[in-house]
GROMACS .gro file of C-alpha atoms in nm:
model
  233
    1UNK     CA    1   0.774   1.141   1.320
    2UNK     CA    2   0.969   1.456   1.418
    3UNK     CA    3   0.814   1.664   1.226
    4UNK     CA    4   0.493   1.726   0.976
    5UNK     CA    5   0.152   1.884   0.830
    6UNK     CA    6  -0.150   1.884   1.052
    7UNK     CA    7  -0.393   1.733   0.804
    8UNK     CA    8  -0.701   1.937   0.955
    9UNK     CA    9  -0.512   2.251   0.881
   10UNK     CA   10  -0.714   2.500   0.608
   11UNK     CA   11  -0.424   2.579   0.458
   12UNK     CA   12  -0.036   2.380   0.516
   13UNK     CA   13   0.279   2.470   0.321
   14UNK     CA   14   0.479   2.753   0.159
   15UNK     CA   15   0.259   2.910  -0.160
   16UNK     CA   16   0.443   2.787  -0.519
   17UNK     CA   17   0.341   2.988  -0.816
   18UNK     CA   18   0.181   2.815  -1.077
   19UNK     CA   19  -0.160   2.645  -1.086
   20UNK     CA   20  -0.251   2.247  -1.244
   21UNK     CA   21  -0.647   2.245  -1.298
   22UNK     CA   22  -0.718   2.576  -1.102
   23UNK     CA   23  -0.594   2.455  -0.801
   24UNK     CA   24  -0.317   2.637  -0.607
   25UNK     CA   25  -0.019   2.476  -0.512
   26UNK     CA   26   0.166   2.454  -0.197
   27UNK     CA   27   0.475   2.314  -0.120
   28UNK     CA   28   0.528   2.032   0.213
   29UNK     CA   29   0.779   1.967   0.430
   30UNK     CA   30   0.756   1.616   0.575
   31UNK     CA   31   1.023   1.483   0.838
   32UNK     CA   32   0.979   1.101   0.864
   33UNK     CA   33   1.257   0.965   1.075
   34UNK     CA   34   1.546   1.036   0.895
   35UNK     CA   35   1.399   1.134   0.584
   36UNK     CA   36   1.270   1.451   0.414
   37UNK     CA   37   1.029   1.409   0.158
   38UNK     CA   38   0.887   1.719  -0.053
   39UNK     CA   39   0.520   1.697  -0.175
   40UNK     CA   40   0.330   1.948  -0.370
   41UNK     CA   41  -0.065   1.952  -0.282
   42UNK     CA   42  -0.361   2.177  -0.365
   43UNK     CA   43  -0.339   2.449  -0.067
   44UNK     CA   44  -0.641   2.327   0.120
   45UNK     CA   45  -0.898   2.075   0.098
   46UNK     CA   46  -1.153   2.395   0.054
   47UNK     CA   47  -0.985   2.457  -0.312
   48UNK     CA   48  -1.024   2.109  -0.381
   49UNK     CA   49  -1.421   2.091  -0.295
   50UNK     CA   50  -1.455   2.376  -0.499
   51UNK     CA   51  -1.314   2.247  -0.802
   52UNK     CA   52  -1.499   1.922  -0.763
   53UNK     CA   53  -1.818   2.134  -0.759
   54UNK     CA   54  -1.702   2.360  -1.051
   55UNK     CA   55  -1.648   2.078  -1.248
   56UNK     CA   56  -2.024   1.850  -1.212
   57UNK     CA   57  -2.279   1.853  -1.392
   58UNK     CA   58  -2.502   1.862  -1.090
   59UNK     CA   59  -2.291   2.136  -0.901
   60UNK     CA   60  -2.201   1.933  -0.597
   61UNK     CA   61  -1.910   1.679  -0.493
   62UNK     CA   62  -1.985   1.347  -0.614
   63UNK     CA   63  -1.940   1.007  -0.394
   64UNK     CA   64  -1.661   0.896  -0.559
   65UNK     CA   65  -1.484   1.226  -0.485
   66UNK     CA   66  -1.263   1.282  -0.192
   67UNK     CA   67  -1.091   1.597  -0.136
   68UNK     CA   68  -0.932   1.472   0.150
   69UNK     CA   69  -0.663   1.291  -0.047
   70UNK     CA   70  -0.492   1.632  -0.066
   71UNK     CA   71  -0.347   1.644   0.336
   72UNK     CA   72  -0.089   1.398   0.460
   73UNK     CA   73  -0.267   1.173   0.708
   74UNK     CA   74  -0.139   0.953   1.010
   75UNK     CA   75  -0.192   0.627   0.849
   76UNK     CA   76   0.055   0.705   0.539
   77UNK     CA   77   0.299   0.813   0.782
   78UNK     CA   78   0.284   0.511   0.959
   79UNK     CA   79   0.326   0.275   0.662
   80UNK     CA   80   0.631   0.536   0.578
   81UNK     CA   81   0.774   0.455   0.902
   82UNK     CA   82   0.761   0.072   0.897
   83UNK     CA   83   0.907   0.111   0.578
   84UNK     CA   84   1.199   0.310   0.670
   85UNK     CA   85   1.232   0.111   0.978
   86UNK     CA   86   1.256  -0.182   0.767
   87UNK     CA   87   1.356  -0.158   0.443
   88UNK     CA   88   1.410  -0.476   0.328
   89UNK     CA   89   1.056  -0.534   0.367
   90UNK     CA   90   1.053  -0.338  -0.023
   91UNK     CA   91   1.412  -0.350  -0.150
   92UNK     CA   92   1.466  -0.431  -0.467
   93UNK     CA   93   1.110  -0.523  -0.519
   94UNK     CA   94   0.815  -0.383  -0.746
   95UNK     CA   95   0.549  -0.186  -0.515
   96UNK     CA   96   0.208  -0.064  -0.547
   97UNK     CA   97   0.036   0.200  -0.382
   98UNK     CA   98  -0.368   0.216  -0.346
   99UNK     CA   99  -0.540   0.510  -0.280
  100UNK     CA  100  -0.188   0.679  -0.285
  101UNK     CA  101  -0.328   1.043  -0.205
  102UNK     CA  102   0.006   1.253  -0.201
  103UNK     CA  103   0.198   0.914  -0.245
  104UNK     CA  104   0.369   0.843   0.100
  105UNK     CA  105   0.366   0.480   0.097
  106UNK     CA  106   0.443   0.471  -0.247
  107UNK     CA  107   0.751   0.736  -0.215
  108UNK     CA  108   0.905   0.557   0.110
  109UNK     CA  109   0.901   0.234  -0.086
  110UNK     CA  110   1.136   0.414  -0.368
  111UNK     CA  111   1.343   0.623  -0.103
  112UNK     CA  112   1.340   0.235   0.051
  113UNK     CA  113   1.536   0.117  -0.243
  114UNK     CA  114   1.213  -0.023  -0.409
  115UNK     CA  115   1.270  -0.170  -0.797
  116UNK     CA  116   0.922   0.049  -0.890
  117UNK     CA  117   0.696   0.221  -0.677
  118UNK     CA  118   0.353   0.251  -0.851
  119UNK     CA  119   0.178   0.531  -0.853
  120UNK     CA  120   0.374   0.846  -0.739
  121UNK     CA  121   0.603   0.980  -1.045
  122UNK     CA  122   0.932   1.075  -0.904
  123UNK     CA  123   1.281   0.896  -1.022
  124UNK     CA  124   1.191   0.532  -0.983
  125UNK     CA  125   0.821   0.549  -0.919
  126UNK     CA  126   0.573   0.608  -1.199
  127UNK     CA  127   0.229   0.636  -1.212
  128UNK     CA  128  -0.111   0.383  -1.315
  129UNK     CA  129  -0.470   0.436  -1.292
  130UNK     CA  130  -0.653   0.133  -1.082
  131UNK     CA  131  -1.007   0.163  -1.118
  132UNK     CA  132  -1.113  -0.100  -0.825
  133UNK     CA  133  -1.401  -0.242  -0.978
  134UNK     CA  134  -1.234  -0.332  -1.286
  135UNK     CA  135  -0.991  -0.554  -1.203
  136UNK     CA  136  -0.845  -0.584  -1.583
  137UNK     CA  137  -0.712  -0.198  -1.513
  138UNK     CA  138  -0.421  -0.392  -1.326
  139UNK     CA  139  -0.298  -0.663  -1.619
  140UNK     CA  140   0.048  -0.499  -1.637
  141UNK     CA  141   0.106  -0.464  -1.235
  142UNK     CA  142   0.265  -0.719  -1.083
  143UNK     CA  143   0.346  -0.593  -0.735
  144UNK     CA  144   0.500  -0.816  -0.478
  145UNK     CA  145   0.421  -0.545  -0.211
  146UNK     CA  146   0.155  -0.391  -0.184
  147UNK     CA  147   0.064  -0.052   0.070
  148UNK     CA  148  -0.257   0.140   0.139
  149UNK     CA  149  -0.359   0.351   0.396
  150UNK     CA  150  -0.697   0.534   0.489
  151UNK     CA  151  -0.872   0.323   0.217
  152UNK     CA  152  -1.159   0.169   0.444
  153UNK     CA  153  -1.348   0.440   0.585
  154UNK     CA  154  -1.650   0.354   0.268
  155UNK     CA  155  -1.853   0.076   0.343
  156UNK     CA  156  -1.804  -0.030  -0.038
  157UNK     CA  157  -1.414  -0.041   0.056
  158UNK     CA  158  -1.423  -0.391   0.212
  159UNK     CA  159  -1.490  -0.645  -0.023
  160UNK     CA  160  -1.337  -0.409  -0.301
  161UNK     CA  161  -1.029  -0.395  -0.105
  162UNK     CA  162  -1.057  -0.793  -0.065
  163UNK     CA  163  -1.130  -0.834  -0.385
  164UNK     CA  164  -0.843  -0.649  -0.557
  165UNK     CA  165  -0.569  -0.793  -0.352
  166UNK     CA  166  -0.716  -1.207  -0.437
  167UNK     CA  167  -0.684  -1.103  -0.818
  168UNK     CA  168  -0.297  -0.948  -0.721
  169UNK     CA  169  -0.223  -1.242  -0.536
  170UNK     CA  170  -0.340  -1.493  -0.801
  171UNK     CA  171  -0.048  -1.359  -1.029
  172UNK     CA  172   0.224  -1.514  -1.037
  173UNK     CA  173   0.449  -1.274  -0.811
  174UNK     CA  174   0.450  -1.369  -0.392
  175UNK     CA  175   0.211  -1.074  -0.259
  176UNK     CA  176   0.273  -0.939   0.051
  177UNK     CA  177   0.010  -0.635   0.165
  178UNK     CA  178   0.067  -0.381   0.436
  179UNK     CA  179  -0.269  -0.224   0.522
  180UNK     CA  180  -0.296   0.131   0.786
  181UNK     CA  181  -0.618   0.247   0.902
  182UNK     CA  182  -0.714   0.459   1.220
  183UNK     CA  183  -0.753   0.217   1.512
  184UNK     CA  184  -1.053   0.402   1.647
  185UNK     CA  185  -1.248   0.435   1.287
  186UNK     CA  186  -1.507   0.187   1.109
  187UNK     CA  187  -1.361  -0.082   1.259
  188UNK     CA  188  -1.659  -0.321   1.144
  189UNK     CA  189  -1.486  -0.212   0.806
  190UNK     CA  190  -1.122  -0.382   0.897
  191UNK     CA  191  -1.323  -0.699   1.028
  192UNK     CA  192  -1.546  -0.781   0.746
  193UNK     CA  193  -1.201  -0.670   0.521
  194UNK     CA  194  -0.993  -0.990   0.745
  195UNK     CA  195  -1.275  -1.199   0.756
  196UNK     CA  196  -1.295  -1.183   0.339
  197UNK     CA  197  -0.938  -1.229   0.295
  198UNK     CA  198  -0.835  -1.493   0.582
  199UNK     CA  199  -1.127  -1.650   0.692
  200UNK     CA  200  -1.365  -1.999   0.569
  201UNK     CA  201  -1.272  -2.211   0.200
  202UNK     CA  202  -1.218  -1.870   0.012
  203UNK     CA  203  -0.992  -1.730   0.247
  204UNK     CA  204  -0.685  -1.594   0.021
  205UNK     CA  205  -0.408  -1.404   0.264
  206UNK     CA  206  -0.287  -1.505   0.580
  207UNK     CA  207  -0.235  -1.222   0.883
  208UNK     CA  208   0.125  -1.218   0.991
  209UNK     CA  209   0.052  -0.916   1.190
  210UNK     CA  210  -0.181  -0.699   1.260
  211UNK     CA  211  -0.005  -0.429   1.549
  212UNK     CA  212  -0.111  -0.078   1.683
  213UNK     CA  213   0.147   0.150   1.618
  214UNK     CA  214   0.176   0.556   1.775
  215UNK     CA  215   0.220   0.806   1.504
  216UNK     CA  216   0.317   1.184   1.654
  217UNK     CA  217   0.250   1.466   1.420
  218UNK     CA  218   0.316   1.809   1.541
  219UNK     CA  219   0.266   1.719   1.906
  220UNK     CA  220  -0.063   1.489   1.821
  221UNK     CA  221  -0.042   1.095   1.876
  222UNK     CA  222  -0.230   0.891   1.652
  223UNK     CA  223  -0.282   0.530   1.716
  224UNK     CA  224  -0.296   0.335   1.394
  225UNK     CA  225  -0.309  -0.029   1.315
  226UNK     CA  226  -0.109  -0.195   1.059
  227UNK     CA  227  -0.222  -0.515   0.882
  228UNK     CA  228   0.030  -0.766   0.719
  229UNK     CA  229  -0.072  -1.002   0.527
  230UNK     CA  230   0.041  -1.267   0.265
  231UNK     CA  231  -0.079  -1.443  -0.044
  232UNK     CA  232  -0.154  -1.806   0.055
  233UNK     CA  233   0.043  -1.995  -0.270
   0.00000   0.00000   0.00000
């Protein structure tokens, strides 16, 4: 990556006016490769705590809230570089995104040539709400790729993870998953995730790779490792 956000920063990205839910927008500037993408985000994860708070009825952030989806992280950046490198691994095919955060999987895949993009709205891509533990929230997606990144760090993510991709794979469609997570975080999480979804008489996917690769954001090198895997027909 030549250029990017640091997703520690307090505050990344020129001020827009204008606020959605209270929040304060910012505008970012993300060089991946060759491509410029433009992503509006809260302007820092502080803003988005406090609205979380605001908004409970018991005045704190809840465990199914993350404010952190609001930065652009290494492992999104990673997936939007394989895609980029590799476009074909999308073209012309229908693409979901889980746990999109600002949508960088999701909006390579389109700038990739994608047929949809799921859930990012911007020119081809639109938008769906997945609820993970109710699978019938995904009866009109039929992805044949499908991207995530940062989405095992909870140690509910796992079999949820697992479990969401057998029901996509079990439709119809050839299912082909690219999965990023930090190569130096929970990685009990990634094992128990392969070993649900490759291993003994339930095993579902098959690993066609499963590769460190360097991610450099603003003079930082993150190693991340990228999961492939396919739907066993």
């Amino acid at each position: 990556m030549q250029q990017g956000s640091r997703p520690n920063s307090d505050e990344v990205g020129s001020a827009l006016d204008g606020m959605i839910c209270g929040l304060h927008l910012v505008e970012q500037r993300l060089t991946i490769l060759d491509q410029e993408m433009v992503l509006v985000a809260p302007r820092s994860v502080d803003d988005v705590i406090d609205l979380y708070i605001g908004t409970s009825d018991k005045g704190a952030v809840q465990d199914t809230q993350d404010p952190y989806w609001c930065r652009a992280w290494p492992s999104a950046v990673a997936l939007a570089e394989l895609i980029f490198k590799h476009p074909t691994l999308v073209k012309g095919k229908e693409v979901l995104e889980l746990g999109c955060g600002l949508g960088i999987a999701g909006l390579a895949a389109a700038l990739a040539g994608a047929q949809q993009s799921v859930p990012t709205e911007a020119g081809q891509v639109s938008a769906a709400t997945v609820d993970w533990q109710a699978l019938e929230t995904l009866h009109s997606l039929h992805p044949q790729v499908v991207v995530a990144a940062d989405v095992m760090y909870d140690s509910l993510a796992p079999a949820l993870l697992a479990k969401v991709l057998r029901h996509l794979g079990q439709r119809g469609s050839p299912l082909t998953a690219f999965i990023a997570d930090p190569e130096e975080r929970t990685k009990h999480h990634r094992r128990e995730f392969l070993s649900l979804v490759s291993s003994g008489p339930d095993a579902s996917f098959t690993v066609e790779s499963n590769q460190v690769h360097k991610v450099l954001m603003d003079g930082i090198t993150s190693s991340i490792r990228i999961m492939q895997l396919k739907a066993r027909s």
